[in-house]
CSV table of C-alpha atoms and ligand atoms in Angstrom, one decimal:
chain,number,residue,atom,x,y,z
Z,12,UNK,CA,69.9,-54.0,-90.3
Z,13,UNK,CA,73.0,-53.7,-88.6
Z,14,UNK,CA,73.6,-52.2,-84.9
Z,15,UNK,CA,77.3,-51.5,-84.5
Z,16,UNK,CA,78.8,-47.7,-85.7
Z,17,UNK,CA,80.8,-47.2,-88.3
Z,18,UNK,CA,84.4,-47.6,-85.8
Z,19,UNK,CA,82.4,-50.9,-84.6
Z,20,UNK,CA,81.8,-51.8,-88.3
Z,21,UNK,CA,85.3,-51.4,-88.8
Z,22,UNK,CA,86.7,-52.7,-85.9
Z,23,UNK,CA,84.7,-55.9,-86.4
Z,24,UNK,CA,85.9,-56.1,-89.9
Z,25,UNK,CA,89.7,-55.9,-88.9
Z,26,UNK,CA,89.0,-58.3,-86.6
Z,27,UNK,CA,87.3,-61.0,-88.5
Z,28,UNK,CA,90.5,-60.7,-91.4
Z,29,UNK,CA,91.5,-64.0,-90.9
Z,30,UNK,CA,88.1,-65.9,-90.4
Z,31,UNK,CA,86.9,-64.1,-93.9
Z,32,UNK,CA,90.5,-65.2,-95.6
Z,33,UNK,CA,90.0,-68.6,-94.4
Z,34,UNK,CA,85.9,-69.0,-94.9
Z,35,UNK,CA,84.8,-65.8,-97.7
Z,36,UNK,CA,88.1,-66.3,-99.6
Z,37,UNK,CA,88.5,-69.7,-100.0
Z,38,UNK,CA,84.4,-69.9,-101.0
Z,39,UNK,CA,84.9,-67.3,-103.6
Z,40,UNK,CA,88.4,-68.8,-105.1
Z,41,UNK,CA,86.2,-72.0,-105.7
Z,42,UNK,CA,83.3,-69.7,-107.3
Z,43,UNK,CA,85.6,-68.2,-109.1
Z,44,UNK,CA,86.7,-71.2,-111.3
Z,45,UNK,CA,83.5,-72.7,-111.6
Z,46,UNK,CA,81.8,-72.5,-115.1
Z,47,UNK,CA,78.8,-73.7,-113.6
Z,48,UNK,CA,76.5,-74.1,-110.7
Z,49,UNK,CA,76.5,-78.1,-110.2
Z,50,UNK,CA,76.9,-80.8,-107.5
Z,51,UNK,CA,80.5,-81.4,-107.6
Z,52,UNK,CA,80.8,-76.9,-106.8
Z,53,UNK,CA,78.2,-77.3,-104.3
Z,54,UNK,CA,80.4,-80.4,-102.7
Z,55,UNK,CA,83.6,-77.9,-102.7
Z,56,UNK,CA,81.6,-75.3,-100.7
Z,57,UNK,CA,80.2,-77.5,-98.2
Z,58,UNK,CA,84.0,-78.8,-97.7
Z,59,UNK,CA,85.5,-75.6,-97.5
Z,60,UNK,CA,82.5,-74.6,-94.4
Z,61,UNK,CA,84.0,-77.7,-92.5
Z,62,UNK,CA,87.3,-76.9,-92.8
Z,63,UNK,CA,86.4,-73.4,-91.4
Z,64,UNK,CA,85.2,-74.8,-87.9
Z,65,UNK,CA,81.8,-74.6,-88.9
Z,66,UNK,CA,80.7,-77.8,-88.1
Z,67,UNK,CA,79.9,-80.7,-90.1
Z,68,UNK,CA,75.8,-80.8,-89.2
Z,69,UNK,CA,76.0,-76.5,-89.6
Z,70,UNK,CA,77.8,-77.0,-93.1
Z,71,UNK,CA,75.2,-80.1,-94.0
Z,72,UNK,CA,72.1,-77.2,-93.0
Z,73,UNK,CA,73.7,-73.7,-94.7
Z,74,UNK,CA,74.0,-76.3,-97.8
Z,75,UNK,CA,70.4,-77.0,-97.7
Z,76,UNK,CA,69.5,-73.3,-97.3
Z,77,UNK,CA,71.7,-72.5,-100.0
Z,78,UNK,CA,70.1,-75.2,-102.4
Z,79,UNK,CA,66.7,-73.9,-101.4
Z,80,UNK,CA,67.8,-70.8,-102.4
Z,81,UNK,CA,69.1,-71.3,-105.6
Z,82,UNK,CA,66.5,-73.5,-106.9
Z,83,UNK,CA,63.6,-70.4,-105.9
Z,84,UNK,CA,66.1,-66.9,-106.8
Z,85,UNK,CA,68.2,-68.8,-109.3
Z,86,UNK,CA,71.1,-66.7,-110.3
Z,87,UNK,CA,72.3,-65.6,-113.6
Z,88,UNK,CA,75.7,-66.9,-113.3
Z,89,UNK,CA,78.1,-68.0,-110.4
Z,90,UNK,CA,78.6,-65.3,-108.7
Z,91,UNK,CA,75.2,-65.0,-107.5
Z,92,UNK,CA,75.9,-67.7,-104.8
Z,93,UNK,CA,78.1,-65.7,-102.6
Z,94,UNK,CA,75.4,-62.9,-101.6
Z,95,UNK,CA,73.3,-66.0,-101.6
Z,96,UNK,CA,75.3,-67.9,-98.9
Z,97,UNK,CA,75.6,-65.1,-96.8
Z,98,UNK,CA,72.0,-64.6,-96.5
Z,99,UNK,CA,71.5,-68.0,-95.8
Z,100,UNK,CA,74.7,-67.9,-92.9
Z,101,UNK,CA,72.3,-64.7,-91.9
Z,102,UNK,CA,69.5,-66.6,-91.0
Z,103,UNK,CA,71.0,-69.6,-89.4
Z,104,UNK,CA,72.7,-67.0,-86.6
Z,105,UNK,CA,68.7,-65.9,-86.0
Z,106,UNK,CA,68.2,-65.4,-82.3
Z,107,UNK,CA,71.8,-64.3,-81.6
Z,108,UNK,CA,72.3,-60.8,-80.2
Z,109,UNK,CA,71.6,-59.2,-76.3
Z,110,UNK,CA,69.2,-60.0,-74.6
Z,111,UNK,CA,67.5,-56.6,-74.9
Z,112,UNK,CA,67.0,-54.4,-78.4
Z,113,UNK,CA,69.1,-51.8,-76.8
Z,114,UNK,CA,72.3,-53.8,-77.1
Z,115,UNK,CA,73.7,-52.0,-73.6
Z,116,UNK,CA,70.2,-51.9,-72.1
Z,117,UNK,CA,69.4,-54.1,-69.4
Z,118,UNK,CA,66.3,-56.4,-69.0
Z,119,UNK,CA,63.9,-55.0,-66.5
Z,120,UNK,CA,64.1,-56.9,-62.9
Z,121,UNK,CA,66.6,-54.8,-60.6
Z,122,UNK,CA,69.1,-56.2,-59.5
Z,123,UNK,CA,69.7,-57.9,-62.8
Z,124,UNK,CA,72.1,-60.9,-62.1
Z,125,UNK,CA,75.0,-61.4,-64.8
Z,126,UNK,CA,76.6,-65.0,-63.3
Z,127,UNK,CA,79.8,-65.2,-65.8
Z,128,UNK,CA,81.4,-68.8,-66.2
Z,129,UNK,CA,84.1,-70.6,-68.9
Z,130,UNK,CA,87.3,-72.1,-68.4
Z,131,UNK,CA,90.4,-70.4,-67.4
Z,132,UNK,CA,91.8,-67.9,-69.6
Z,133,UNK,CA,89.1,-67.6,-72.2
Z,134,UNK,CA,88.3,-64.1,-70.9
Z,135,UNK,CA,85.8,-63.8,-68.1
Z,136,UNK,CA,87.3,-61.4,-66.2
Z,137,UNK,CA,87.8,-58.7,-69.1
Z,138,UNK,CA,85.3,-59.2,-70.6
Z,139,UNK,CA,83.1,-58.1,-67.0
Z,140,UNK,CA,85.6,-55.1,-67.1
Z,141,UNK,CA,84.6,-54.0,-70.3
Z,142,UNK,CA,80.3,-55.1,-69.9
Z,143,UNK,CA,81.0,-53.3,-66.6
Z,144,UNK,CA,81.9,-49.9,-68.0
Z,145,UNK,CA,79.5,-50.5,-70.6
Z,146,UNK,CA,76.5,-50.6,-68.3
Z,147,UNK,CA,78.3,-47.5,-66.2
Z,148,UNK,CA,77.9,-45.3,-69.3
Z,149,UNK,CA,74.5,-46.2,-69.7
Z,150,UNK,CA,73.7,-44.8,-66.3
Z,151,UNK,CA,74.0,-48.0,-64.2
Z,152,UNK,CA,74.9,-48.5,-61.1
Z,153,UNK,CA,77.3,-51.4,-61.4
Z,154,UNK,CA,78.3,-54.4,-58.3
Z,155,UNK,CA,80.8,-57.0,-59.8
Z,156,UNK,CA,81.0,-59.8,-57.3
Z,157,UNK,CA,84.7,-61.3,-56.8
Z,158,UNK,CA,83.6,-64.8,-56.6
Z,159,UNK,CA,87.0,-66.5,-57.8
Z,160,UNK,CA,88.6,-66.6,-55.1
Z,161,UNK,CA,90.7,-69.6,-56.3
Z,162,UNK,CA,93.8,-67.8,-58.2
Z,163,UNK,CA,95.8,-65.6,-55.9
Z,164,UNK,CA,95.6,-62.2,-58.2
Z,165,UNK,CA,92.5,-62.9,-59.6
Z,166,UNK,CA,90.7,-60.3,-57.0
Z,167,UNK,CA,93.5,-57.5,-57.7
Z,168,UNK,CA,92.9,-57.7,-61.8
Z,169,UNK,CA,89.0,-57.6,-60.8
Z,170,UNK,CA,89.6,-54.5,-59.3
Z,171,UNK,CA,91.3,-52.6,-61.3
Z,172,UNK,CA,88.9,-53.1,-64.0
Z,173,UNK,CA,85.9,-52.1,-61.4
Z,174,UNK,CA,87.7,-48.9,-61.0
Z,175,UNK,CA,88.4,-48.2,-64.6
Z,176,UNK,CA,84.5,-49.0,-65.2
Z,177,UNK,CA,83.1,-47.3,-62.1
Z,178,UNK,CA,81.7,-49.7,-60.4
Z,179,UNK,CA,81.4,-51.2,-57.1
Z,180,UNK,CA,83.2,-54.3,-56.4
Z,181,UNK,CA,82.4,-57.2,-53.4
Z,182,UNK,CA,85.5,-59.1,-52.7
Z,183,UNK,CA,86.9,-61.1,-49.8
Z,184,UNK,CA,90.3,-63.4,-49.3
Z,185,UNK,CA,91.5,-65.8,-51.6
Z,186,UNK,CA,90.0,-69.3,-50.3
Z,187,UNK,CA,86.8,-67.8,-49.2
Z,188,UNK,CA,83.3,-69.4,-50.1
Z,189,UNK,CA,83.1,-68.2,-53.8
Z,190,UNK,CA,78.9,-69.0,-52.8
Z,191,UNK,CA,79.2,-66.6,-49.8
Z,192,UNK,CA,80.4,-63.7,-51.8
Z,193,UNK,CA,78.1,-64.0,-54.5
Z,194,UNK,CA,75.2,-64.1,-52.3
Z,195,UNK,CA,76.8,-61.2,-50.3
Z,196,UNK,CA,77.1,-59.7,-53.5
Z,197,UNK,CA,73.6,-59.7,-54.2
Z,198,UNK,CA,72.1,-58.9,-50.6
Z,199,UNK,CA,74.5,-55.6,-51.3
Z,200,UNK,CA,72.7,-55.0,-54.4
Z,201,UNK,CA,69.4,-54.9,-53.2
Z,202,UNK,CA,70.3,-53.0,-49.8
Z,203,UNK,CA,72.2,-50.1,-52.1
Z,204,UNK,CA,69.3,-50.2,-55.4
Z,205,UNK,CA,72.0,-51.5,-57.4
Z,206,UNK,CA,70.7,-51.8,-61.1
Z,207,UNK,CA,73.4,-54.8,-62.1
Z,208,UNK,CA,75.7,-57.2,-60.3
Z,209,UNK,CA,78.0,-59.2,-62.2
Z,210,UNK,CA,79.3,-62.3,-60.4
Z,211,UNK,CA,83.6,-63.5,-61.8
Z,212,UNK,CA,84.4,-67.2,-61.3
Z,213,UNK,CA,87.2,-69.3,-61.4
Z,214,UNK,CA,88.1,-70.3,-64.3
Z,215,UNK,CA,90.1,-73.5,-63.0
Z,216,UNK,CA,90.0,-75.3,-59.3
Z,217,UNK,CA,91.7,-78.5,-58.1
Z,218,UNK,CA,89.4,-81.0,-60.7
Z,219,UNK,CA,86.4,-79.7,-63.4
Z,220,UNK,CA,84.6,-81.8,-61.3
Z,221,UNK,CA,85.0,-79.4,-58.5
Z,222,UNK,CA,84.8,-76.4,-60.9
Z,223,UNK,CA,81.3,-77.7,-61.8
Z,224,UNK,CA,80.3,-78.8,-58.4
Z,225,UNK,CA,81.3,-74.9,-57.2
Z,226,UNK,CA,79.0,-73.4,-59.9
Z,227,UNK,CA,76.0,-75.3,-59.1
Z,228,UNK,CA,76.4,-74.2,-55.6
Z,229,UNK,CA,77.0,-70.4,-56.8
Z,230,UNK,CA,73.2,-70.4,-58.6
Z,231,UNK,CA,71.5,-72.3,-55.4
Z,232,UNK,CA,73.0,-70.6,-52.7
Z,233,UNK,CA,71.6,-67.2,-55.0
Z,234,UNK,CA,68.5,-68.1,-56.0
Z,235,UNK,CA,68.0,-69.5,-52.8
Z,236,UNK,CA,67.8,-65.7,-51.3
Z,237,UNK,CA,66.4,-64.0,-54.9
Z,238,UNK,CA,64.6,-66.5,-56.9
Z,239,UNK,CA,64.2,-65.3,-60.2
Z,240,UNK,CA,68.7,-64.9,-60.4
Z,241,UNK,CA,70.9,-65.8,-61.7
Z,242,UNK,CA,68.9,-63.7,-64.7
Z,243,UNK,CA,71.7,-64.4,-67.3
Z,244,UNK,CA,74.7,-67.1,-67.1
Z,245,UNK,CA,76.9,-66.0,-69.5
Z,246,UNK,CA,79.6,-68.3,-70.7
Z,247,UNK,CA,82.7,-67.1,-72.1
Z,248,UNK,CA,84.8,-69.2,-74.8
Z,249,UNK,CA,87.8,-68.1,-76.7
Z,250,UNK,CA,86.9,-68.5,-80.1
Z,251,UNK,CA,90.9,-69.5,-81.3
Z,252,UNK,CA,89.8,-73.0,-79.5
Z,253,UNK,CA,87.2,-73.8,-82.5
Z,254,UNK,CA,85.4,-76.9,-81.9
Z,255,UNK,CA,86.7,-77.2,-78.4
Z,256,UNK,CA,84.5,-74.4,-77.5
Z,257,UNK,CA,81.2,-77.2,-77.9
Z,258,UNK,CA,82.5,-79.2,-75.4
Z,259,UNK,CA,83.1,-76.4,-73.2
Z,260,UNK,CA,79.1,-75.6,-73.9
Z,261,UNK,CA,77.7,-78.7,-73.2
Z,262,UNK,CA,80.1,-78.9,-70.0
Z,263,UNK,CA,78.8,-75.8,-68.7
Z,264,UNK,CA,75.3,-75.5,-69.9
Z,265,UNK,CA,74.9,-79.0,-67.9
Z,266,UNK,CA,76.2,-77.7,-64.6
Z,267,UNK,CA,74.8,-74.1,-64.8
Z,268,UNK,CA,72.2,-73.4,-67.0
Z,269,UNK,CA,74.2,-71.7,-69.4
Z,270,UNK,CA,71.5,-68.7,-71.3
Z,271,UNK,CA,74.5,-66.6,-73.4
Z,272,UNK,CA,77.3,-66.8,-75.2
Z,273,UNK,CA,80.0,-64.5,-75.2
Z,274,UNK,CA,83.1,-65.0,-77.6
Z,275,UNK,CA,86.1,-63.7,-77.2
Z,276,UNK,CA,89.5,-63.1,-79.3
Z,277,UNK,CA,87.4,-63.2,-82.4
Z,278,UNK,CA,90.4,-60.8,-83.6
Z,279,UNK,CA,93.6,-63.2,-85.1
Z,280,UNK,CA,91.5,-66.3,-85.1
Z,281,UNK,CA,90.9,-68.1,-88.4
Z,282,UNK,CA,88.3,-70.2,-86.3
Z,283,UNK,CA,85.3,-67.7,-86.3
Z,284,UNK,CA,82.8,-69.9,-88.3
Z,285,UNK,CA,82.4,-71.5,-84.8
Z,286,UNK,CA,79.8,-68.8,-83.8
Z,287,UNK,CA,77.9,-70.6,-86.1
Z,288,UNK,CA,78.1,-74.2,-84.7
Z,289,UNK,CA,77.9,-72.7,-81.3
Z,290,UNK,CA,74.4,-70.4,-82.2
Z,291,UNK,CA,73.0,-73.4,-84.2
Z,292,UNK,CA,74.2,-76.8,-82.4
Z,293,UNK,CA,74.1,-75.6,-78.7
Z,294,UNK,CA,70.9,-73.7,-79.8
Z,295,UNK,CA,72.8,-70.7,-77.2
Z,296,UNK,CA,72.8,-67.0,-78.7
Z,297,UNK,CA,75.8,-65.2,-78.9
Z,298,UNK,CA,75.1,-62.1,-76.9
Z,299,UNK,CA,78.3,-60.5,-77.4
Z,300,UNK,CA,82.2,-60.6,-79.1
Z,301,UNK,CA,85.6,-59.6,-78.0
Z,302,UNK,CA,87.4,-58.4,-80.7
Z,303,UNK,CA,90.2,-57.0,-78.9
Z,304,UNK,CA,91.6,-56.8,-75.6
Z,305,UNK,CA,90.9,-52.4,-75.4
Z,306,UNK,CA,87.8,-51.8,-73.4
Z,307,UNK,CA,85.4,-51.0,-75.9
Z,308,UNK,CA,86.5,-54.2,-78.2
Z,309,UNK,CA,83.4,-55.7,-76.5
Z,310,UNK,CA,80.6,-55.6,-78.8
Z,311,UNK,CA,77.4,-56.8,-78.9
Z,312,UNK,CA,76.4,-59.6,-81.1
Z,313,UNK,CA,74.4,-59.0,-85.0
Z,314,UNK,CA,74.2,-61.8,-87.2
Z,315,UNK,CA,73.6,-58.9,-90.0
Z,316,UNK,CA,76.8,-57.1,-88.9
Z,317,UNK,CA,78.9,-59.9,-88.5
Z,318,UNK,CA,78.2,-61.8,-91.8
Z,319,UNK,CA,78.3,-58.1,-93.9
Z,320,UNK,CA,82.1,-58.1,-92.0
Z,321,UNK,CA,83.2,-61.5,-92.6
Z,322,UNK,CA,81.6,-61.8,-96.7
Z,323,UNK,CA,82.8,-57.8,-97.3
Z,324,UNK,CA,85.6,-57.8,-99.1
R,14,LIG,N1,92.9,-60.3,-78.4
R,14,LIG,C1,91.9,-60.5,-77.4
R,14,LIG,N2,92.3,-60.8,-76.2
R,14,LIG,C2,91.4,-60.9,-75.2
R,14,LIG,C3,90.0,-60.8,-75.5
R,14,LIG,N3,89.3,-61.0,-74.4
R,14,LIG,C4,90.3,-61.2,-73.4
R,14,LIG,N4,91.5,-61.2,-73.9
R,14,LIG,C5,92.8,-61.5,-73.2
R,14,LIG,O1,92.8,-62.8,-72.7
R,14,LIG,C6,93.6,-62.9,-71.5
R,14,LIG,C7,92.9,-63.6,-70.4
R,14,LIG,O2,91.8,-62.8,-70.0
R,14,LIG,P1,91.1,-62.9,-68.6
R,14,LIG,O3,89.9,-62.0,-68.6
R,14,LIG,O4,92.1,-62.8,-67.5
R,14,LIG,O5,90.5,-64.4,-68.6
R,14,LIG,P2,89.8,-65.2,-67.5
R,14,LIG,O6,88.8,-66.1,-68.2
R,14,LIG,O7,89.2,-64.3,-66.4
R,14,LIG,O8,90.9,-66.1,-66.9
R,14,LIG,P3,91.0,-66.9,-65.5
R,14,LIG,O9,90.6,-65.9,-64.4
R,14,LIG,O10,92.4,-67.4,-65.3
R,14,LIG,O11,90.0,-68.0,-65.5
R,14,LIG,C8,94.0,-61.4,-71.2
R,14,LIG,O12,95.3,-61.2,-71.6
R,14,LIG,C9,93.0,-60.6,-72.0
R,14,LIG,O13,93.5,-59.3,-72.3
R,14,LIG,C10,89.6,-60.5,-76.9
R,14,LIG,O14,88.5,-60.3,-77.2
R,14,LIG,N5,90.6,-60.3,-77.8
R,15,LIG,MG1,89.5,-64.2,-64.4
């Protein structure tokens, strides 16, 4: 069901220790002194979801699942609710995952436009490094747009990581027209028959306001010379900030169309159960997961994977 490797499998699983210690283990200690499936068990679980960044309306609907569940597959004793729970946590992530089959495949229009947004230091600019190199290997050619050009070493990090992924970078002074450099970006693309550009912002400028303001001109001033782009707005959250990644969802998702998730530092976080309120409350698949700050610790998103990870022992 699953679509990472076995190193992905395992790499996933390392990184998701602390989220399963803090969401699996503290599920099964209350299963495991139970005598009985009844309310007052059911109440602990549904507590111990919230207290896992979960949400309170994401806890409220994996309860109802779960009820569902028991009352048509009742199981023989207690510990039947665990495998029980994570199919239901299975099919509330539904939908998640790339946006193609082929988790490294690209959709069909050429160029495909990747505009990546989120606040500053969440992980935008690695996490284009490693989709970059990704795309690369997959016989891509790769333009990554340098369209921060707020924060003075912002364009030198961008670069290094277009040269560790092979692939060609668009990039003018710091202060310049973040607008005109995406659009230049993608007038490059189509000249050179460039299969992907992927478009860096600024993670922070003088006021959000501004920040906003910049990213609404970014999409115009593109689809304004290729209609159908930006094809994917990709925002990036650091999953350590829990339930402070919502706000940062409906912040962005209001100023530019927001169509994927991507969250990062899944790895050391206790706070993981937010991909759920993210996937489910801002109704916004996760595409993909950083896991660690090594190139290929991007991976793309599976509900199946993730929840086998996180309720594996
Ligand atoms: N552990 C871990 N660290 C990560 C992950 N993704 C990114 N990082 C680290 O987070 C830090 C910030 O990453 P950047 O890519 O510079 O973040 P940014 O969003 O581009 O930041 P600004 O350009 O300042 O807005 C770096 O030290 C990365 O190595 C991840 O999945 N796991
Ligand atoms: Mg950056």
């Amino acid at each position: 069901m699953g679509i990472l490797d076995t190193l992905g499998f395992s790499k996933l699983k390392e990184g998701l220790a602390k989220t399963r210690e803090g969401l699996v283990g503290t599920v099964t200690r209350i299963l495991t002194g139970a005598p009985k499936i009844d309310e007052d068990l059911l109440e602990r679980l549904e507590e111990s979801l919230i207290g896992a960044d979960v949400g309170a309306g994401v806890a409220g609907e994996i309860m109802k699942g779960l009820r569902r569940r028991l009352k048509d597959t009742p199981p023989a004793d207690v510990s039947g609710v665990l495998p029980l729970l994570q199919l239901e946590v299975t099919s509330q992530l539904a939908g998640s995952g790339p946006a193609s089959a082929d988790p490294f495949a690209l959709p069909p229009a050429r160029p495909y436009v990747i505009l990546v947004v989120g606040i500053n230091g969440v992980g935008k600019t690695t996490t284009i490094g490693k989709l970059a190199r990704r795309y690369v290997a997959a016989g891509n050619k790769v333009l990554i747009a340098a369209a921060d050009t707020f924060r003075a070493a912002a364009g030198e990090q961008l670069e290094i990581w277009a040269k560790r992924a092979g692939a060609d970078i668009v990039i003018q002074k710091q202060g310049a027209d973040p607008a005109a450099v995406a659009f230049d970006a993608v007038a490059a693309a189509t000249a050179r028959k460039t299969d992907v550009v992927i478009i860096d912002t600024a993670g922070r400028l003088h006021t959000r306001v501004n920040l906003m303001e910049e990213l609404k001109k970014i999409g115009r001033v593109i689809a304004k010379q290729y209609p159908a782009a930006p094809h994917e707005v990709l925002l990036v959250l650091d999953a350590s900030t829990g339930q402070n990644g919502l706000q940062q969802a409906k912040l962005f998702s209001a100023a530019s169309g927001v169509t994927g998730i991507v969250l990062t530092k899944l790895d050391g976080t206790a706070k993981g159960g937010i991909v759920l309120a993210i996937a489910r409350d801002m109704q916004l698949p996760v595409r993909y997961i950083g896991v660690g700050e090594g190139v290929d610790d991007l991976q793309p998103f599976s509900p199946a994977d993730f929840t086998e990870a996180l309720f594996q022992a």
